[in-house]
Short mmCIF file of C-alpha atoms and ligand atoms in Angstrom, two decimals:
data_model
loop_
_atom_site.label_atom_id
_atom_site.label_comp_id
_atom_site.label_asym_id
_atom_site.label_seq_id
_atom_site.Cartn_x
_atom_site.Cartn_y
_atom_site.Cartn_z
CA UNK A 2 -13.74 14.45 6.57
CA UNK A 3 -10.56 13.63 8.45
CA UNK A 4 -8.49 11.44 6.87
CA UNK A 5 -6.14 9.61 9.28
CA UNK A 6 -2.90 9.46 7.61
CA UNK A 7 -1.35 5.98 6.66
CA UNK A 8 2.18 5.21 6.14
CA UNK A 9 3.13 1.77 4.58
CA UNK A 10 6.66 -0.29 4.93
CA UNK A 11 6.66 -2.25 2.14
CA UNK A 12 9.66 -4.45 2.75
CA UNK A 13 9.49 -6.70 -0.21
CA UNK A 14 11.74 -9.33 -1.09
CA UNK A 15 14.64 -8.32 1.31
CA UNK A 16 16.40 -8.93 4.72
CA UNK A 17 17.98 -11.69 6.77
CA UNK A 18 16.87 -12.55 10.56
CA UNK A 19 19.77 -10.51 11.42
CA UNK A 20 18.61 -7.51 8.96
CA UNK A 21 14.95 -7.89 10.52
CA UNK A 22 15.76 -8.05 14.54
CA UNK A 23 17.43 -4.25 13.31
CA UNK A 24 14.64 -2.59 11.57
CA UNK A 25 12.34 -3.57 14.43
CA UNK A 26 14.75 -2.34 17.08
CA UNK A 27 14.68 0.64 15.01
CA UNK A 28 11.12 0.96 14.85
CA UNK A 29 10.57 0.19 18.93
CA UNK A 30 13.03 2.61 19.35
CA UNK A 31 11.83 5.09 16.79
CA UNK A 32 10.39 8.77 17.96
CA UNK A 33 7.01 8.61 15.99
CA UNK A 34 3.55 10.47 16.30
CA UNK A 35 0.41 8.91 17.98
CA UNK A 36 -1.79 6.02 16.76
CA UNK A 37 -4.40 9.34 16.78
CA UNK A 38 -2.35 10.81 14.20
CA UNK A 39 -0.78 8.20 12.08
CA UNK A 40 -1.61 4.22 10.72
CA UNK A 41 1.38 2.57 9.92
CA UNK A 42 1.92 -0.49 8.39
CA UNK A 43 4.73 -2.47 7.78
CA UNK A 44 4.84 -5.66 5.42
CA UNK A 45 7.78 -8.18 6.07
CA UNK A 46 8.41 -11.20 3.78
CA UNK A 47 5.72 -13.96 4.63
CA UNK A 48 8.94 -15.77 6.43
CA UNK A 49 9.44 -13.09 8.92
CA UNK A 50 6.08 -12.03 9.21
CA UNK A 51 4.74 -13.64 12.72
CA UNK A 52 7.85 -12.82 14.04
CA UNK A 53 7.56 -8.86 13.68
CA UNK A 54 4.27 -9.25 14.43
CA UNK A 55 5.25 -10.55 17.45
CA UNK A 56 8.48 -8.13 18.70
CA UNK A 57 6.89 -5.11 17.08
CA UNK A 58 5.44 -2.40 19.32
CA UNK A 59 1.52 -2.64 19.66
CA UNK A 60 1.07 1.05 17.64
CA UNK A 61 2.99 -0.55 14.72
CA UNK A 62 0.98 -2.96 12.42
CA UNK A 63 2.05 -5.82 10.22
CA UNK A 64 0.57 -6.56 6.53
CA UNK A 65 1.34 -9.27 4.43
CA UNK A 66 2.64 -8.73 0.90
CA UNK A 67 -0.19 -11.00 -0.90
CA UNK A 68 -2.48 -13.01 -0.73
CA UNK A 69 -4.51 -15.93 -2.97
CA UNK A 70 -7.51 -15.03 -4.49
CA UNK A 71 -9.68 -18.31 -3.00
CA UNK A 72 -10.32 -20.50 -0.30
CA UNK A 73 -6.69 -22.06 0.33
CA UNK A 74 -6.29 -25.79 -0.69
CA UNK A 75 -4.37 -27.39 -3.66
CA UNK A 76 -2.47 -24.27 -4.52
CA UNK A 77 1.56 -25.10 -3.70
CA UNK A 78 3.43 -22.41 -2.69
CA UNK A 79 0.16 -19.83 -2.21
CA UNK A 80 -0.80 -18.19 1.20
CA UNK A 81 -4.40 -17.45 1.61
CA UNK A 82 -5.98 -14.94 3.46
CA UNK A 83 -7.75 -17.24 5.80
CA UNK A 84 -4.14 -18.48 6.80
CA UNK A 85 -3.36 -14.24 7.72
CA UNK A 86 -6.81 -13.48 9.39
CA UNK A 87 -5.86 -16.76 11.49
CA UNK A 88 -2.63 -15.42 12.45
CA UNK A 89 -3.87 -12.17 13.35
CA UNK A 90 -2.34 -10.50 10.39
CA UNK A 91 -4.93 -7.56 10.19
CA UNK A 92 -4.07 -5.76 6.43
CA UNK A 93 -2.06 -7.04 2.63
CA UNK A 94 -1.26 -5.56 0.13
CA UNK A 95 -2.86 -6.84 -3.37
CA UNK A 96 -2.08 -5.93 -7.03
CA UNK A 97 1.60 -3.95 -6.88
CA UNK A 98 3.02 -3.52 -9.60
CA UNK A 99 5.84 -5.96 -9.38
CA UNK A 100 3.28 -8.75 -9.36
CA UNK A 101 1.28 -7.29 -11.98
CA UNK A 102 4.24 -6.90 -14.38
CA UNK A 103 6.12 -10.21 -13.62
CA UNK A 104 3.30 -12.74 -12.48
CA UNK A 105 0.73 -10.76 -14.72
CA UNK A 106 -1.65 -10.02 -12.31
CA UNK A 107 -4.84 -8.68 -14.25
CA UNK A 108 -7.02 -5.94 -13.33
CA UNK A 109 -9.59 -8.20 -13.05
CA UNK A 110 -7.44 -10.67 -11.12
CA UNK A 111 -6.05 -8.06 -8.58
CA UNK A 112 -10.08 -7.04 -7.75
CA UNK A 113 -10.96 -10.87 -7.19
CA UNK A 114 -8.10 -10.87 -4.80
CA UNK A 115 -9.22 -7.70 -2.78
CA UNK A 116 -12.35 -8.77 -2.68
CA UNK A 117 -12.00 -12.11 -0.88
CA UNK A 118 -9.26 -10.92 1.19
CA UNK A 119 -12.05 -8.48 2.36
CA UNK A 120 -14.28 -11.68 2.32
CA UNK A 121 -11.67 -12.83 4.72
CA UNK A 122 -11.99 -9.53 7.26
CA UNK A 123 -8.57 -8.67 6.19
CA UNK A 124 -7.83 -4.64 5.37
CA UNK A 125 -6.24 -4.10 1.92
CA UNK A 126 -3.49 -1.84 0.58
CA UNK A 127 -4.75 -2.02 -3.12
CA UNK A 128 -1.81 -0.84 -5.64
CA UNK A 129 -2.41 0.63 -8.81
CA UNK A 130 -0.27 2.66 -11.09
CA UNK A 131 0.96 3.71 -14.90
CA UNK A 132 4.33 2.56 -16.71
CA UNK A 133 6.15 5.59 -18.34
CA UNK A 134 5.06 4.49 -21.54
CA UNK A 135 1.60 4.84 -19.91
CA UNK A 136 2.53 8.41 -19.07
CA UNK A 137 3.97 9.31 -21.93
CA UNK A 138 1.36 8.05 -24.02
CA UNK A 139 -0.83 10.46 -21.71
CA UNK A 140 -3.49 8.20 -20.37
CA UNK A 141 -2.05 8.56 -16.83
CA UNK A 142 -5.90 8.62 -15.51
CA UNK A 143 -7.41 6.05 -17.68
CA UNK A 144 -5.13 2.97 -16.35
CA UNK A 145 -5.65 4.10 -13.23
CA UNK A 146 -9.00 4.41 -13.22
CA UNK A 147 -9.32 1.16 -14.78
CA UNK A 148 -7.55 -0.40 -12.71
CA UNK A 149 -9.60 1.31 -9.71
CA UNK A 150 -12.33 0.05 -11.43
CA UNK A 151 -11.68 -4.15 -11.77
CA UNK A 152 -11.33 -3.53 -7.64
CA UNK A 153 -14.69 -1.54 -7.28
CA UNK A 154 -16.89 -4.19 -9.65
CA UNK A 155 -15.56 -6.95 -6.96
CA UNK A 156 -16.24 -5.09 -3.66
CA UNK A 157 -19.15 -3.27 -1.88
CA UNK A 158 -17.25 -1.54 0.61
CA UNK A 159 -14.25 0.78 1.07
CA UNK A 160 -14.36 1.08 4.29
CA UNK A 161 -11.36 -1.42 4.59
CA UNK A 162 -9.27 -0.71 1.92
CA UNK A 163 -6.52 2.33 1.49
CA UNK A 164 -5.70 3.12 -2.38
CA UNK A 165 -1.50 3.34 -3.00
CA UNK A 166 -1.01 5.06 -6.23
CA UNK A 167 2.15 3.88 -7.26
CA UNK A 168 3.13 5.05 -10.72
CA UNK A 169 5.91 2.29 -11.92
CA UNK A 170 8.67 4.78 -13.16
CA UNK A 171 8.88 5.65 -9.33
CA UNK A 172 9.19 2.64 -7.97
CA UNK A 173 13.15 2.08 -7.00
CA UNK A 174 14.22 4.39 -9.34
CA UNK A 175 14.73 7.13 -7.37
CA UNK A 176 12.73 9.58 -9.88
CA UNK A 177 10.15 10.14 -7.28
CA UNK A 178 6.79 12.21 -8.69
CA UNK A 179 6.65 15.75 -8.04
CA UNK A 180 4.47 16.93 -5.16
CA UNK A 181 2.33 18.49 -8.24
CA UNK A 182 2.25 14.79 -10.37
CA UNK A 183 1.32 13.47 -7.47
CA UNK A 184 -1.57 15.67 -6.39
CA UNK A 185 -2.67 15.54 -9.90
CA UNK A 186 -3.62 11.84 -9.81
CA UNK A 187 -4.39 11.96 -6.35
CA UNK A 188 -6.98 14.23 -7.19
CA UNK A 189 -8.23 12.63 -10.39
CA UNK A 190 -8.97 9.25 -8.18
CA UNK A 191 -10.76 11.54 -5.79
CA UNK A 192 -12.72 12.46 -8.29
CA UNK A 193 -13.69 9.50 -9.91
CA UNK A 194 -14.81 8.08 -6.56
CA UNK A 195 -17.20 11.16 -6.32
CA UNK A 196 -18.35 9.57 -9.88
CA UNK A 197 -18.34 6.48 -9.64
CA UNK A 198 -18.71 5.27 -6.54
CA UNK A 199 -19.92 7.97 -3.98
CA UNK A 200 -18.98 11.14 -2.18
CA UNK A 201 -18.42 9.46 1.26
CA UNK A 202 -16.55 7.26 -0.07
CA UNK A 203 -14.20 9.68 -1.86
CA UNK A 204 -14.04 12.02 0.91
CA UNK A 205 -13.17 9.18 3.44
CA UNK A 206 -11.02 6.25 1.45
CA UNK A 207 -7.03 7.26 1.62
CA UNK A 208 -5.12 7.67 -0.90
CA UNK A 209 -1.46 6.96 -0.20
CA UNK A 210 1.70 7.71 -2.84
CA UNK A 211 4.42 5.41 -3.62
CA UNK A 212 7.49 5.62 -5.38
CA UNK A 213 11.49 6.89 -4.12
CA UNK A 214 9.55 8.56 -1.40
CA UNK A 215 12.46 9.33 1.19
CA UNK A 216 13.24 11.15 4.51
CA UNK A 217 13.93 14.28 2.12
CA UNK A 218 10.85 14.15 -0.55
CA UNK A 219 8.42 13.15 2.15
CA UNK A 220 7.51 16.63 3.56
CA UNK A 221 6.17 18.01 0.67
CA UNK A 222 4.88 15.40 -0.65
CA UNK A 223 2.62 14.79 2.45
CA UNK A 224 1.72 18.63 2.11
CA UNK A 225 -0.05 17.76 -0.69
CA UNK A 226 -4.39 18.02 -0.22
CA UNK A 227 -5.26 14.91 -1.43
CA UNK A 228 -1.54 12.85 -0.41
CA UNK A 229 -2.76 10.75 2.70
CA UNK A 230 0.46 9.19 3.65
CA UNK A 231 3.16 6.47 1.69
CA UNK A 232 4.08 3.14 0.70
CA UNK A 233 7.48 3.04 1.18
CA UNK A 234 9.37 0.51 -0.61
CA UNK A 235 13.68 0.64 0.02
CA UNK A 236 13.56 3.17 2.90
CA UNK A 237 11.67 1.61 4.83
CA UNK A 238 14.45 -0.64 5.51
CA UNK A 239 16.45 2.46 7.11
CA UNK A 240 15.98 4.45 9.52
CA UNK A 241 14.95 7.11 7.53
CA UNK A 242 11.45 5.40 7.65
CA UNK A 243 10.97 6.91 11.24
CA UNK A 244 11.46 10.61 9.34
CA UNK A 245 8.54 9.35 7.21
CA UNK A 246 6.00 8.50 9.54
CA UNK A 247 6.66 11.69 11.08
CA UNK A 248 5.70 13.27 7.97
CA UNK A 249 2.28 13.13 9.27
CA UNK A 250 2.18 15.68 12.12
O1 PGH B 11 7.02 -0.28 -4.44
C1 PGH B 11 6.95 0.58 -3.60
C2 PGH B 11 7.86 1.78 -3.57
O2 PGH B 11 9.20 1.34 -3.60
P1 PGH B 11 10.38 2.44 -3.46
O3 PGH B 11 10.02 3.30 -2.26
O4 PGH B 11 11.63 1.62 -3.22
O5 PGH B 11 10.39 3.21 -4.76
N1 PGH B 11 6.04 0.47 -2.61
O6 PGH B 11 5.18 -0.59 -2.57
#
């Protein structure tokens, strides 16, 4: 089953209006491949998120960063995912790993979340991913599939959702996972969709890599079977992010 590839700008908490009017002329600008051939996604702080939305070229999508995990109401400082669908904000992305580790996002909490932004008819980028410890400790697969897990108890479709493994000693460290690591895990959530949920949906749900992926590691890593395109973190702030999304063809 063709899986369309799907490359995600995860912008996180950076950039000025000045920094932001750049990256979008970049991205207007940039030489990229077909809607036919590639989804991509990119996720601006909430602040300059209806902005981009609004100056970014129509193949180019916008996602929001997070979400709340209920109806909005008396929850200062929250955004909820009515407030995105209502803005025309089409995808988010739920349960990275930064939020996990420093708001302590549970598994449990992160599948509530996907769940009603799905509720909401919002598409999800859902993160999951291992610590080195993790690694090291060899259980790689179970947190993952755990994690994997809290998200399928809460939903009753995939059809909206693209998985970003994401292992944590990646992320803006520079010590991005070998095209091998990668595949590895890639493979082992393939598999336990085939399991546990169906084979449809493990034949059809993407299942993007994140971590130091740059214009020089992206290549291979997109070479890889079951490697269905990024989430970019820190260069997707450069130009470099245009040799990313060409990665696909
Ligand atoms: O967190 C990441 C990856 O960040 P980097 O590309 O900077 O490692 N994506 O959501």
């Amino acid at each position: 089953m063709g899986r369309k590839f799907f490359v995600g700008g995860n912008w996180k908490c950076n950039g000025t209006v000045d920094d932001v009017k750049k990256i979008v002329a970049t991205l207007n600008a940039g030489d990229i491949p077909s809607t036919d051939v590639v989804e991509v996604v990119v996720s601006p702080p909430f602040v300059f998120l209806t902005t981009v939305k609004s100056e970014l070229r129509s193949e180019i999508q916008v996602a929001a960063q997070n979400c709340w995990v209920k109806k909005g109401g008396a929850f200062t400082g929250e955004v909820s995912a009515e407030m995105l669908a209502n803005l025309g904000v089409p995808w988010v992305i739920l349960g990275h790993s930064e939020r996990r580790a420093l708001l302590g996002e549970t598994n449990e909490f992160v599948g509530e979340k996907v769940a009603y932004a799905l509720s909401q008819g919002l598409k999800v980028i859902a993160c999951v991913g291992e610590t080195l410890e993790q690694r090291e400790a060899g259980t790689t697969m179970e947190v993952v599939a755990a994690q994997t897990q809290a998200i399928a108890d809460k939903i009753s479709s995939w059809d909206n959702v693209v998985l970003a493994y994401e292992p944590v000693w990646a992320i803006g460290t520079g010590k991005v996972a070998s095209p091998a690591q990668a595949q590895e895990v890639h493979a082992g959530l393939r598999k336990w969709f085939a399991e546990k949920v169906s084979a449809d949906v493990s034949a059809s749900t993407r299942i993007i890599y994140g971590g130091s992926v740059s214009g020089s590691n992206c290549k291979e890593l997109a070479g890889q079977t079951d490697v269905d395109g990024f989430l970019v973190g820190g260069a997707s702030l450069k130009p470099e992010f245009i040799d990313i999304i060409k990665a696909a063809e």
